[in-house]
mmCIF file of C-alpha atoms and ligand atoms in Angstrom:
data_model
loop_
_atom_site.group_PDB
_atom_site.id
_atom_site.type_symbol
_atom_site.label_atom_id
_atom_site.label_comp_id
_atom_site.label_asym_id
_atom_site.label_seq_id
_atom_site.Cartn_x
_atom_site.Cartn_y
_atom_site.Cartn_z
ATOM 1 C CA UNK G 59 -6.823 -47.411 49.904
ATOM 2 C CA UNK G 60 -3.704 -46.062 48.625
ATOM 3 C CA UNK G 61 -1.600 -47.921 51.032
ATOM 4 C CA UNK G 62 -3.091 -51.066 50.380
ATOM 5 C CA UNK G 63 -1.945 -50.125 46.805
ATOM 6 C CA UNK G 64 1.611 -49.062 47.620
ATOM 7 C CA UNK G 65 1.781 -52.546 49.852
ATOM 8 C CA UNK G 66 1.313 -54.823 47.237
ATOM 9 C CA UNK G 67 3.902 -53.057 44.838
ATOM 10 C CA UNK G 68 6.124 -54.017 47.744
ATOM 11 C CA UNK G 69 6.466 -50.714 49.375
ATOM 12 C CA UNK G 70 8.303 -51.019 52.730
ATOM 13 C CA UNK G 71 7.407 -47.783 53.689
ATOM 14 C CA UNK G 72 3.626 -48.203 53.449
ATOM 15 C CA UNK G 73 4.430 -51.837 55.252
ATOM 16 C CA UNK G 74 5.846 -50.244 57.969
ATOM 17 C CA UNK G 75 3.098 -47.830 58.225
ATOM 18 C CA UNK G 76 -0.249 -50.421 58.081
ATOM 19 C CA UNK G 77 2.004 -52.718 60.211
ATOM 20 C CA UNK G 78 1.903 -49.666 62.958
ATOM 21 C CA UNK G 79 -1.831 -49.492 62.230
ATOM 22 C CA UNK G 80 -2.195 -52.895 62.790
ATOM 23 C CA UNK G 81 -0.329 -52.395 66.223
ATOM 24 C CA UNK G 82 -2.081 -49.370 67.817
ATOM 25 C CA UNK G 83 -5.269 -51.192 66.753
ATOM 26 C CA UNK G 84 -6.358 -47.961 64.874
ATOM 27 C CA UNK G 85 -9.565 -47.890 63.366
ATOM 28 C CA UNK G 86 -8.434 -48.354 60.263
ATOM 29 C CA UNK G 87 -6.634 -51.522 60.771
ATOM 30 C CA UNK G 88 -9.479 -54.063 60.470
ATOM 31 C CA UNK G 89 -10.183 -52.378 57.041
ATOM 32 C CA UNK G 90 -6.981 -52.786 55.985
ATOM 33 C CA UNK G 91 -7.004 -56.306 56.844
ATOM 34 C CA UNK G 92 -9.593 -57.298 55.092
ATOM 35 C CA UNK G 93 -8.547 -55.764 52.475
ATOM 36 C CA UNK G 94 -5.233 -57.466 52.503
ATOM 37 C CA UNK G 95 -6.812 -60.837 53.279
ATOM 38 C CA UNK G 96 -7.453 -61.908 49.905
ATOM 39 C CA UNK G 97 -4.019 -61.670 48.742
ATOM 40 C CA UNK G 98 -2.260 -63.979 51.680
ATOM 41 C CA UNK G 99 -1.793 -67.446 50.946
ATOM 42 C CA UNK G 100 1.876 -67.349 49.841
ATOM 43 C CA UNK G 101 4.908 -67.076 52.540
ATOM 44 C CA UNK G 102 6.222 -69.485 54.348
ATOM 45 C CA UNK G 103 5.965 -68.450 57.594
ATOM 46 C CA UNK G 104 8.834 -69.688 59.880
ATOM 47 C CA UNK G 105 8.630 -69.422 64.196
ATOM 48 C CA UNK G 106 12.409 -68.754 65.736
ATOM 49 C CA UNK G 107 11.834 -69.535 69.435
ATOM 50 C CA UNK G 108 13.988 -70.469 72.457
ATOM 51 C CA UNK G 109 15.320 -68.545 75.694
ATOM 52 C CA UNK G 110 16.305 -65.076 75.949
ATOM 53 C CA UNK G 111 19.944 -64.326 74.827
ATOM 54 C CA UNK G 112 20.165 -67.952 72.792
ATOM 55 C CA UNK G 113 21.296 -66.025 69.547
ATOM 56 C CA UNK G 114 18.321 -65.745 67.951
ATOM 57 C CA UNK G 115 18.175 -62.506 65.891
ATOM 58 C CA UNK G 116 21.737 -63.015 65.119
ATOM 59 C CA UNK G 117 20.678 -66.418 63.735
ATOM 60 C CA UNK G 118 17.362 -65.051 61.601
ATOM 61 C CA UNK G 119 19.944 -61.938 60.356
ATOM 62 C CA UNK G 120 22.667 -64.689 59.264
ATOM 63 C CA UNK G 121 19.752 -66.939 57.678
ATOM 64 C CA UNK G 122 18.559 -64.383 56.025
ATOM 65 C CA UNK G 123 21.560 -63.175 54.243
ATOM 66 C CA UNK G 124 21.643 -67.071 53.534
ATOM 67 C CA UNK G 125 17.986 -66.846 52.013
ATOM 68 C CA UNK G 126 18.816 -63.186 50.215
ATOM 69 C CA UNK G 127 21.655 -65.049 48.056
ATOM 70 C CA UNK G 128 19.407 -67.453 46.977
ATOM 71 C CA UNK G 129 16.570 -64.443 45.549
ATOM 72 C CA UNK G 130 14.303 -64.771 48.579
ATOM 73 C CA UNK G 131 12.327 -61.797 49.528
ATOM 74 C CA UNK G 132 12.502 -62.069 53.830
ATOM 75 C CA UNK G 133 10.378 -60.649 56.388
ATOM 76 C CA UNK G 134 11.147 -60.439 59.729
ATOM 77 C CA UNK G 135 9.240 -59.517 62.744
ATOM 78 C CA UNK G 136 10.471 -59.626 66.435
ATOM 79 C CA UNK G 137 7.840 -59.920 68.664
ATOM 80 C CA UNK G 138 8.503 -58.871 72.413
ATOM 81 C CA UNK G 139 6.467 -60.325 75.110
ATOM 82 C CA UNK G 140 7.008 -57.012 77.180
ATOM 83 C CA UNK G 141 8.304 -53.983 76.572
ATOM 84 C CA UNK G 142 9.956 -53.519 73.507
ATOM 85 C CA UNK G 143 12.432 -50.737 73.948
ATOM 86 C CA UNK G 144 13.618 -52.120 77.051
ATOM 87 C CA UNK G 145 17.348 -54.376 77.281
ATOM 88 C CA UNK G 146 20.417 -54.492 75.519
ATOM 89 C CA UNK G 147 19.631 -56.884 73.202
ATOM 90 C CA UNK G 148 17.105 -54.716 71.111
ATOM 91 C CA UNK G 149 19.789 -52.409 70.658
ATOM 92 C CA UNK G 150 21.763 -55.120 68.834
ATOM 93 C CA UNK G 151 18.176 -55.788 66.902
ATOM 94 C CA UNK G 152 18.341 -52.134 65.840
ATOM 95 C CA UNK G 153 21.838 -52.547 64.644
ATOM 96 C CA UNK G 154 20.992 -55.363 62.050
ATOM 97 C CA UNK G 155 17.854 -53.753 61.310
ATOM 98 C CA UNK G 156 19.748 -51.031 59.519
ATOM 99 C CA UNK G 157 21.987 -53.042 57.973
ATOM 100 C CA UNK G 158 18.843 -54.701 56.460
ATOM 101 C CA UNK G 159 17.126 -52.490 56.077
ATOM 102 C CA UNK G 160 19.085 -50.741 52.238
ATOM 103 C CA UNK G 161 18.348 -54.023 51.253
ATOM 104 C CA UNK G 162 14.429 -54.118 49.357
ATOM 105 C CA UNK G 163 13.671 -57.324 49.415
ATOM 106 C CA UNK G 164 13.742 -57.568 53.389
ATOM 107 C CA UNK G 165 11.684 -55.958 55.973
ATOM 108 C CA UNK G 166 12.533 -56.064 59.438
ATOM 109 C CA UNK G 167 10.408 -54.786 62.356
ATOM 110 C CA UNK G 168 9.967 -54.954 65.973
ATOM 111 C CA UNK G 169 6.126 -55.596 67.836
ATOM 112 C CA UNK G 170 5.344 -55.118 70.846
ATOM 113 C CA UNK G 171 2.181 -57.181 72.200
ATOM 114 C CA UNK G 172 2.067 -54.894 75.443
ATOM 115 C CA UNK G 173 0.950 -58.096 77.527
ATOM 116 C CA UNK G 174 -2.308 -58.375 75.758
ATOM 117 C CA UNK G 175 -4.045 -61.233 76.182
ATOM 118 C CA UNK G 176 -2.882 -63.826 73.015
ATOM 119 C CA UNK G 177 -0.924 -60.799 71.851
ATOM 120 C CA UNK G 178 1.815 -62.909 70.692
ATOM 121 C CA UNK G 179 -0.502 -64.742 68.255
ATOM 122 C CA UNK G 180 -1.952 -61.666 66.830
ATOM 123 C CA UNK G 181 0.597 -59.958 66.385
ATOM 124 C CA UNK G 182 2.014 -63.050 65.002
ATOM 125 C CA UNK G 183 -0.919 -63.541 62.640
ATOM 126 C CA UNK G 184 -1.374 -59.598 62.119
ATOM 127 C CA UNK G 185 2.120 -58.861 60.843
ATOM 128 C CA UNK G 186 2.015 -62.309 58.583
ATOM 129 C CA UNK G 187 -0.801 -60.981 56.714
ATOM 130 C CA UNK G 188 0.856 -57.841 55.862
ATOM 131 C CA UNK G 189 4.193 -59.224 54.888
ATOM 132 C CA UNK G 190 2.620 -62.226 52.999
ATOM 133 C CA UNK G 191 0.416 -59.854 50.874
ATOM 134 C CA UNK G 192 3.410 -57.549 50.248
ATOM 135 C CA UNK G 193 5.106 -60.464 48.411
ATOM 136 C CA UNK G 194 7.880 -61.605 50.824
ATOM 137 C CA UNK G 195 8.815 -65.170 50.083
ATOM 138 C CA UNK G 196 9.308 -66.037 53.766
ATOM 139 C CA UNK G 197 8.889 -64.499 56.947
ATOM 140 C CA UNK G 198 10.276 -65.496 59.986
ATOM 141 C CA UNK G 199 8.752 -64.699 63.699
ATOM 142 C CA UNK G 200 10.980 -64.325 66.522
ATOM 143 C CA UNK G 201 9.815 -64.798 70.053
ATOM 144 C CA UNK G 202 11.345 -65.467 73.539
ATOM 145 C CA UNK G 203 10.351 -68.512 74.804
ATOM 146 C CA UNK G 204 8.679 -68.809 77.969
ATOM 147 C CA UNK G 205 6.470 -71.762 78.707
ATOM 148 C CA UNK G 206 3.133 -70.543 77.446
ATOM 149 C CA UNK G 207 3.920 -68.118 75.047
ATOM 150 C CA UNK G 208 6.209 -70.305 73.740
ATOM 151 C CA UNK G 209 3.644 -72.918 72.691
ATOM 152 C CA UNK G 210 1.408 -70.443 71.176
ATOM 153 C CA UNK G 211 3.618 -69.700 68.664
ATOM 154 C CA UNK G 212 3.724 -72.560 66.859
ATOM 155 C CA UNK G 213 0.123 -72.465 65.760
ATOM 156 C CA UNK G 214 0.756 -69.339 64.309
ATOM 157 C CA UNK G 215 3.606 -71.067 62.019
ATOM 158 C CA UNK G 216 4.192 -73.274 59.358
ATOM 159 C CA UNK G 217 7.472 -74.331 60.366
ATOM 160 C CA UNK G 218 8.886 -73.862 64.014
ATOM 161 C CA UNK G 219 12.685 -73.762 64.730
ATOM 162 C CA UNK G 220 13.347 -74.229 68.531
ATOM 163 C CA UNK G 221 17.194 -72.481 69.622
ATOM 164 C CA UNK G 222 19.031 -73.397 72.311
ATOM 165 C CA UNK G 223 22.051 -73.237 73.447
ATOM 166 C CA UNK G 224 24.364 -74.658 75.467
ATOM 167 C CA UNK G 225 24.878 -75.079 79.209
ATOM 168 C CA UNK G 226 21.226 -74.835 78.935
ATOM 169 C CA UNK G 227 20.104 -77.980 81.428
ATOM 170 C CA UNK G 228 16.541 -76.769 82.961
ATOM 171 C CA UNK G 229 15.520 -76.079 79.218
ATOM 172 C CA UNK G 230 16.115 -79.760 78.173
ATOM 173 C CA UNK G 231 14.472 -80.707 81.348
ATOM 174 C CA UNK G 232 11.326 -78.839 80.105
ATOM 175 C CA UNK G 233 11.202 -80.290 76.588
ATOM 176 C CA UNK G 234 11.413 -83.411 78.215
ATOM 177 C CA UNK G 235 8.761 -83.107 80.473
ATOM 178 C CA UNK G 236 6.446 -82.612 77.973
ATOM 179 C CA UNK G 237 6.247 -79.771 75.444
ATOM 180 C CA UNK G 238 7.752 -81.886 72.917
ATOM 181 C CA UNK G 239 5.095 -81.059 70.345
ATOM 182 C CA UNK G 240 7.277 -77.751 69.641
ATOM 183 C CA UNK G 241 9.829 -77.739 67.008
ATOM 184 C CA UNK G 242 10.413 -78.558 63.506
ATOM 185 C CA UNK G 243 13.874 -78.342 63.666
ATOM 186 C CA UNK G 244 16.406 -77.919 66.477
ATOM 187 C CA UNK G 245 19.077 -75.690 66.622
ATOM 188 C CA UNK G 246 22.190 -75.305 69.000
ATOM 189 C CA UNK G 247 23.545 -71.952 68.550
ATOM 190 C CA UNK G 248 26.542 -71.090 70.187
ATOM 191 C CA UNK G 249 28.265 -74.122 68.877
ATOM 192 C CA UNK G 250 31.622 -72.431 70.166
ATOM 193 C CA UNK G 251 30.428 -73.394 73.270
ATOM 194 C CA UNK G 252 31.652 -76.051 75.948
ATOM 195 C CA UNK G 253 28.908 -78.443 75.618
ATOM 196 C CA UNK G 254 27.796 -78.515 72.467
ATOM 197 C CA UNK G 255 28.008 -82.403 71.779
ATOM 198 C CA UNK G 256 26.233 -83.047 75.004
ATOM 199 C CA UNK G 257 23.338 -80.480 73.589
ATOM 200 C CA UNK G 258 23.022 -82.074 70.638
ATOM 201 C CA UNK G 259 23.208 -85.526 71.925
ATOM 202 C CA UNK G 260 19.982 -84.859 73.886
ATOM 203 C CA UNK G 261 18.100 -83.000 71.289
ATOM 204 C CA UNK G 262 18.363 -85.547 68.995
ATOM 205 C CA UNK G 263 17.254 -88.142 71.151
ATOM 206 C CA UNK G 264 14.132 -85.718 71.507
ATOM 207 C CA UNK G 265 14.008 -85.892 67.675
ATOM 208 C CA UNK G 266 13.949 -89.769 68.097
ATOM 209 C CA UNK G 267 11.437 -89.303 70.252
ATOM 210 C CA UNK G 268 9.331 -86.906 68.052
ATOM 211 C CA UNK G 269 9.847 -89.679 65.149
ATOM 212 C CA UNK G 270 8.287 -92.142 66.452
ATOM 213 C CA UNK G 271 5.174 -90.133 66.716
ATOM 214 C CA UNK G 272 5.303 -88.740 63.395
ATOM 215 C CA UNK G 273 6.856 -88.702 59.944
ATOM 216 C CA UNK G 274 8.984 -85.389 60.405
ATOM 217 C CA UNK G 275 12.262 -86.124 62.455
ATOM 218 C CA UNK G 276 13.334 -82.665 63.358
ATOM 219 C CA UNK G 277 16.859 -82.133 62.057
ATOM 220 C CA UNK G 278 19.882 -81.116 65.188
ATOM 221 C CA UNK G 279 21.436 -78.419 63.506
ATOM 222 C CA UNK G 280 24.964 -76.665 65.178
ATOM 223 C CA UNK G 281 25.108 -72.968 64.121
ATOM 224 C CA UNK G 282 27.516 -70.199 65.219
ATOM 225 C CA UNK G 283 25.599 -67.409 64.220
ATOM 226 C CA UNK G 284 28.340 -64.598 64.797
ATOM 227 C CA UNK G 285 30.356 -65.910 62.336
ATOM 228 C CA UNK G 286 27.474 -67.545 60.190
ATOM 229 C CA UNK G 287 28.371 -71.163 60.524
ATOM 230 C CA UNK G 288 25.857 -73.778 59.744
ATOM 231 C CA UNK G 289 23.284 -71.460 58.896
ATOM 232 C CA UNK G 290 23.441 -73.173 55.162
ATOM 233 C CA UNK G 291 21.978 -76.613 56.333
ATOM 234 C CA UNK G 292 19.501 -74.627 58.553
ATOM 235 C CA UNK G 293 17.738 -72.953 55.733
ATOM 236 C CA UNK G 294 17.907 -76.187 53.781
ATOM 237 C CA UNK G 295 15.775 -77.669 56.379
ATOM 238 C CA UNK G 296 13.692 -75.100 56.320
ATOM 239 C CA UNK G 297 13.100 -75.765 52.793
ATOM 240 C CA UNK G 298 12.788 -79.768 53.390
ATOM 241 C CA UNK G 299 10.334 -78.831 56.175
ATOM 242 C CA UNK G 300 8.029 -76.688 53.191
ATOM 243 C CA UNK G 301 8.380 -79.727 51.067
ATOM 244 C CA UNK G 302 7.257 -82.342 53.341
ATOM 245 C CA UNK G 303 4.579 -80.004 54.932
ATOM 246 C CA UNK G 304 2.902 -79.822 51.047
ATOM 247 C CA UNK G 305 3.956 -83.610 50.099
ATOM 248 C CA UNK G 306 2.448 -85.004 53.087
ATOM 249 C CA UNK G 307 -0.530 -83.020 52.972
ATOM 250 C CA UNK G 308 0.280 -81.099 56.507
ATOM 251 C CA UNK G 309 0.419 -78.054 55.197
ATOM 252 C CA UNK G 310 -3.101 -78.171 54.571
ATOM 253 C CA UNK G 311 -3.809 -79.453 57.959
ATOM 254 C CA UNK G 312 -1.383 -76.164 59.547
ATOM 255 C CA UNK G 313 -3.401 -73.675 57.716
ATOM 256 C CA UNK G 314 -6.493 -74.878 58.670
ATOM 257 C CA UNK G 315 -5.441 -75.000 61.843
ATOM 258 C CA UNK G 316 -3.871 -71.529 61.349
ATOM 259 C CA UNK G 317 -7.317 -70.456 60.050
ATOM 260 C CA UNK G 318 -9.025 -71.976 63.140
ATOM 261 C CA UNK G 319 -7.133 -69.955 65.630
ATOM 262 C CA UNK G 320 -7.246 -66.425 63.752
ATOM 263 C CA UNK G 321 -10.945 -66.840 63.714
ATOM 264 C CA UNK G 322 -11.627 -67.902 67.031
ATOM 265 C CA UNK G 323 -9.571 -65.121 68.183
ATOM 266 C CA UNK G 324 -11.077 -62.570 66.372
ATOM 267 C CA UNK G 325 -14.154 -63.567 67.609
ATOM 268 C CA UNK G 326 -13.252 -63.710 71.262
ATOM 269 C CA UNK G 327 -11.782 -60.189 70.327
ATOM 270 C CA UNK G 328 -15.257 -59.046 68.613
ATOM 271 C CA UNK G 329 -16.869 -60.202 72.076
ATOM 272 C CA UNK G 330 -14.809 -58.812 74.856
ATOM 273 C CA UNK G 331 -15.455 -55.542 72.543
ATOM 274 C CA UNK G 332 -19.292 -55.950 72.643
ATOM 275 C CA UNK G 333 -18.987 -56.932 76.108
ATOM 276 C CA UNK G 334 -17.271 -53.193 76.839
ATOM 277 C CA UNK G 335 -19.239 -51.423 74.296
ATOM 278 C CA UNK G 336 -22.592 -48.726 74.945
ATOM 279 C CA UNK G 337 -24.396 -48.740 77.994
ATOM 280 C CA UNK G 338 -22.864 -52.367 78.573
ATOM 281 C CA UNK G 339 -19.820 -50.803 79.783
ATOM 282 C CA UNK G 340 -22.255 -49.323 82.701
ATOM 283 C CA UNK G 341 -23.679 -52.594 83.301
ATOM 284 C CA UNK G 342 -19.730 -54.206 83.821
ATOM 285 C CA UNK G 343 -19.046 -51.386 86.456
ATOM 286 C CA UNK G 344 -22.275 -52.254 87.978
ATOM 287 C CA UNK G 345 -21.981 -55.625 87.980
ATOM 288 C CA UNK G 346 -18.874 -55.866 89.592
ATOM 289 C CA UNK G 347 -19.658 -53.241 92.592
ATOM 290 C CA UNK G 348 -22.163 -56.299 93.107
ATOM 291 C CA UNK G 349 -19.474 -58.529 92.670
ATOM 292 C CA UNK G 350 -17.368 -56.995 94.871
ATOM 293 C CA UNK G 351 -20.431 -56.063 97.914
ATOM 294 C CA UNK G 352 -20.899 -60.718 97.601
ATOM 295 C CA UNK G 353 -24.310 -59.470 96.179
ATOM 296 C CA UNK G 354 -23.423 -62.071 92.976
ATOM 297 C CA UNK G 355 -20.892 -63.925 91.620
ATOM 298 C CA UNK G 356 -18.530 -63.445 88.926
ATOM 299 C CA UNK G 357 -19.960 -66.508 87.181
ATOM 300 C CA UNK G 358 -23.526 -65.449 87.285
ATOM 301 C CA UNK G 359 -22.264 -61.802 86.641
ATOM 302 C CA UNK G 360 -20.632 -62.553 83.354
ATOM 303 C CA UNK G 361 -23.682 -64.450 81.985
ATOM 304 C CA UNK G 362 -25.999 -61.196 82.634
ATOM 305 C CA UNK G 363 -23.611 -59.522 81.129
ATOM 306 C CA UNK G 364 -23.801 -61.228 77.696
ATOM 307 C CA UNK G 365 -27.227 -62.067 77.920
ATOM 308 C CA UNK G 366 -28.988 -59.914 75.837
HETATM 309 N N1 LIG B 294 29.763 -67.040 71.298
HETATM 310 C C1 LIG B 294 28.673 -66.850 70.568
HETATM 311 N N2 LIG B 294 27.906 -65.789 70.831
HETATM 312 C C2 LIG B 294 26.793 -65.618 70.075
HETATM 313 C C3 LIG B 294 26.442 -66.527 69.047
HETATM 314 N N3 LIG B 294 25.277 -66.099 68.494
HETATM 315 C C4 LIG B 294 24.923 -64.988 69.155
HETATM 316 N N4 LIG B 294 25.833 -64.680 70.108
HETATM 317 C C5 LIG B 294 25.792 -63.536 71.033
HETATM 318 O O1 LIG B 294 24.764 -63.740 71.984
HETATM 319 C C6 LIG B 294 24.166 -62.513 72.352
HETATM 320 C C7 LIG B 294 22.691 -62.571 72.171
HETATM 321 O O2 LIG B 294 22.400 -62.686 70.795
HETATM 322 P P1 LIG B 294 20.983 -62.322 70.182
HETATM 323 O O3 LIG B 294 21.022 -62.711 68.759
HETATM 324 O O4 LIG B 294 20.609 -60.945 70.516
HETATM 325 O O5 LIG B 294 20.086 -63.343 71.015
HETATM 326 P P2 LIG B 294 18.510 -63.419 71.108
HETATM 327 O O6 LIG B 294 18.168 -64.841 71.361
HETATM 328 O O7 LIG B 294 17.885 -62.788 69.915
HETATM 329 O O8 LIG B 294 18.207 -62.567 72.390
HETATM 330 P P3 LIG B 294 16.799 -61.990 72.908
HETATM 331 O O9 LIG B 294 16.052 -61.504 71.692
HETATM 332 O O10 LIG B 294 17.151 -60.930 73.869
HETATM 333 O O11 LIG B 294 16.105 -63.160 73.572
HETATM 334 C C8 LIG B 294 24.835 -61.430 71.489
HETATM 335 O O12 LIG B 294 25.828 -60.819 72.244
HETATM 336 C C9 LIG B 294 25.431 -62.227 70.346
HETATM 337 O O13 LIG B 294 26.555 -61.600 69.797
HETATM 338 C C10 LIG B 294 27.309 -67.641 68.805
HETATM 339 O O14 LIG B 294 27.066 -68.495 67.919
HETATM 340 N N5 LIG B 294 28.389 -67.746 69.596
HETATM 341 MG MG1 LIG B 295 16.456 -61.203 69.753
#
């Protein structure tokens, strides 16, 4: 496919075009996939998470420049949970974006996941493919947190860099009470911000936390991302996190389990297909009018339904 071709000469155009592919879940997108498949393997793929408004595109567009200086080829994709052409923030996205965008060795897109079920990861895993085969030394995944989404993320990623900012309390609260598996690295953005030391105080004594369970201590980093403070040591950590990921033999670990949840995905998404496809798309309407008349059950329902 000519695309494919034009991709792996590190066309952004033809990116931008299988990415949309990839997104409308056009026919040809599974072919393209595959095709790409074999030539994945090489990016670093980095999760930016935290609560809406923390600074998190301004902190990817200042790390990048960081990255840029040093010869990296970036990718960045902004996944929205919801609508993505809604709020004032994406208009702030689309500012950067152009900025960015004269520059050839980044790509910079937005993805909507239009509420699918596990869209976040697919898009996640969908739009990593195509910027990994298209040579991009690191690509970084921006989501807004929220609870469940949040930790679904991070299995998408090799490295995971949680934002917060502060006067931020109920967040802490949450880490706290028990998603501390999430995060590589910390960051408190908004450092220009009355209670910053108080932030940091807490995260680190997360980190502490997270330390004694594990070899990685996730670094507290303070960043002002308007004016692109502290964004230095942040992509040094990244780095640090890439080394100790392949030293410690993690990064084996991550991709498999990477590998694990692409797979089983695709192959809940091959079933709820075959579930819907041909004449059993008749039998789901008729089962559920029998659902619905308390002739059957949902439970027994779905079993006939798969059955054969
Ligand atoms: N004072 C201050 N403001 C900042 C800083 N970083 C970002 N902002 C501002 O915070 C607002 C939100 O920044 P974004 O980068 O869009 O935040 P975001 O986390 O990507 O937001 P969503 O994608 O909507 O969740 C913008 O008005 C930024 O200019 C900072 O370090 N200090
Ligand atoms: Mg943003």
């Amino acid at each position: 496919m000519e695309l494919v071709e034009r991709l792996l000469n590190g066309d952004k155009r033809a990116a931008a075009k299988l990415i949309s592919l990839v997104e409308n879940e056009d026919r040809e997108a599974a072919e393209v996939l595959r095709e790409l498949y074999q030539h994945t393997g090489n990016t670093h793929i980095v999760g930016i998470t935290g609560p809406p408004g923390v600074g998190k595109s301004s902190l990817v567009y200042e790390l990048t420049k960081v990255l840029r200086k040093k010869g990296k080829k970036v990718g960045i994709v902004a996944i929205d949970p919801t609508s993505r052409f809604t709020g004032g923030a994406i208009l702030g996205d689309r500012i950067r974006m152009t900025e960015l965008s004269t520059d050839e060795g980044v790509f910079m897109r937005s993805m909507g996941t239009r509420g699918h079920h596990g869209g976040i990861a697919k898009a996640t895993t969908e739009a990593a493919i195509v910027l990994d085969a298209m040579g991009m030394d690191v690509v970084f995944v921006e989501t807004v947190g929220a609870g469940q989404s949040q930790s679904m993320i991070w299995e998408c990623v090799h490295t995971s860099i949680l934002v917060e900012m502060p006067g931020m309390g109920d967040e802490i609260q949450a880490l706290k009470a028990g998603i501390l598996e999430i995060g590589d690295i910390f960051v408190v953005n908004k450092g220009d911000m009355e209670g910053t030391d108080q932030l940091v105080k807490e995260l680190e004594s997360v980190a502490e936390y997270k330390a004694m369970e594990q070899e990685w201590k996730p670094p507290v980093h303070v960043t002002i991302a308007t004016e692109g403070k502290g964004t230095d040591e942040v992509v040094s950590s990244i780095e640090d996190h890439l080394e100790y990921l392949k030293e410690s033999g993690e990064y084996q670990k991550r991709e498999e389990e990477r590998t694990k949840g692409e797979f089983t995905r695709i192959v809940q998404d091959l079933l709820l297909k075959k579930a819907f496809a041909g004449e059993r798309s008749k039998k789901f309407d008729q089962l559920l009018k029998e659902i619905i008349e308390k002739k059957t059950d949902p439970f027994t329902a779905a079993e006939k339904l798969l059955e054969e």
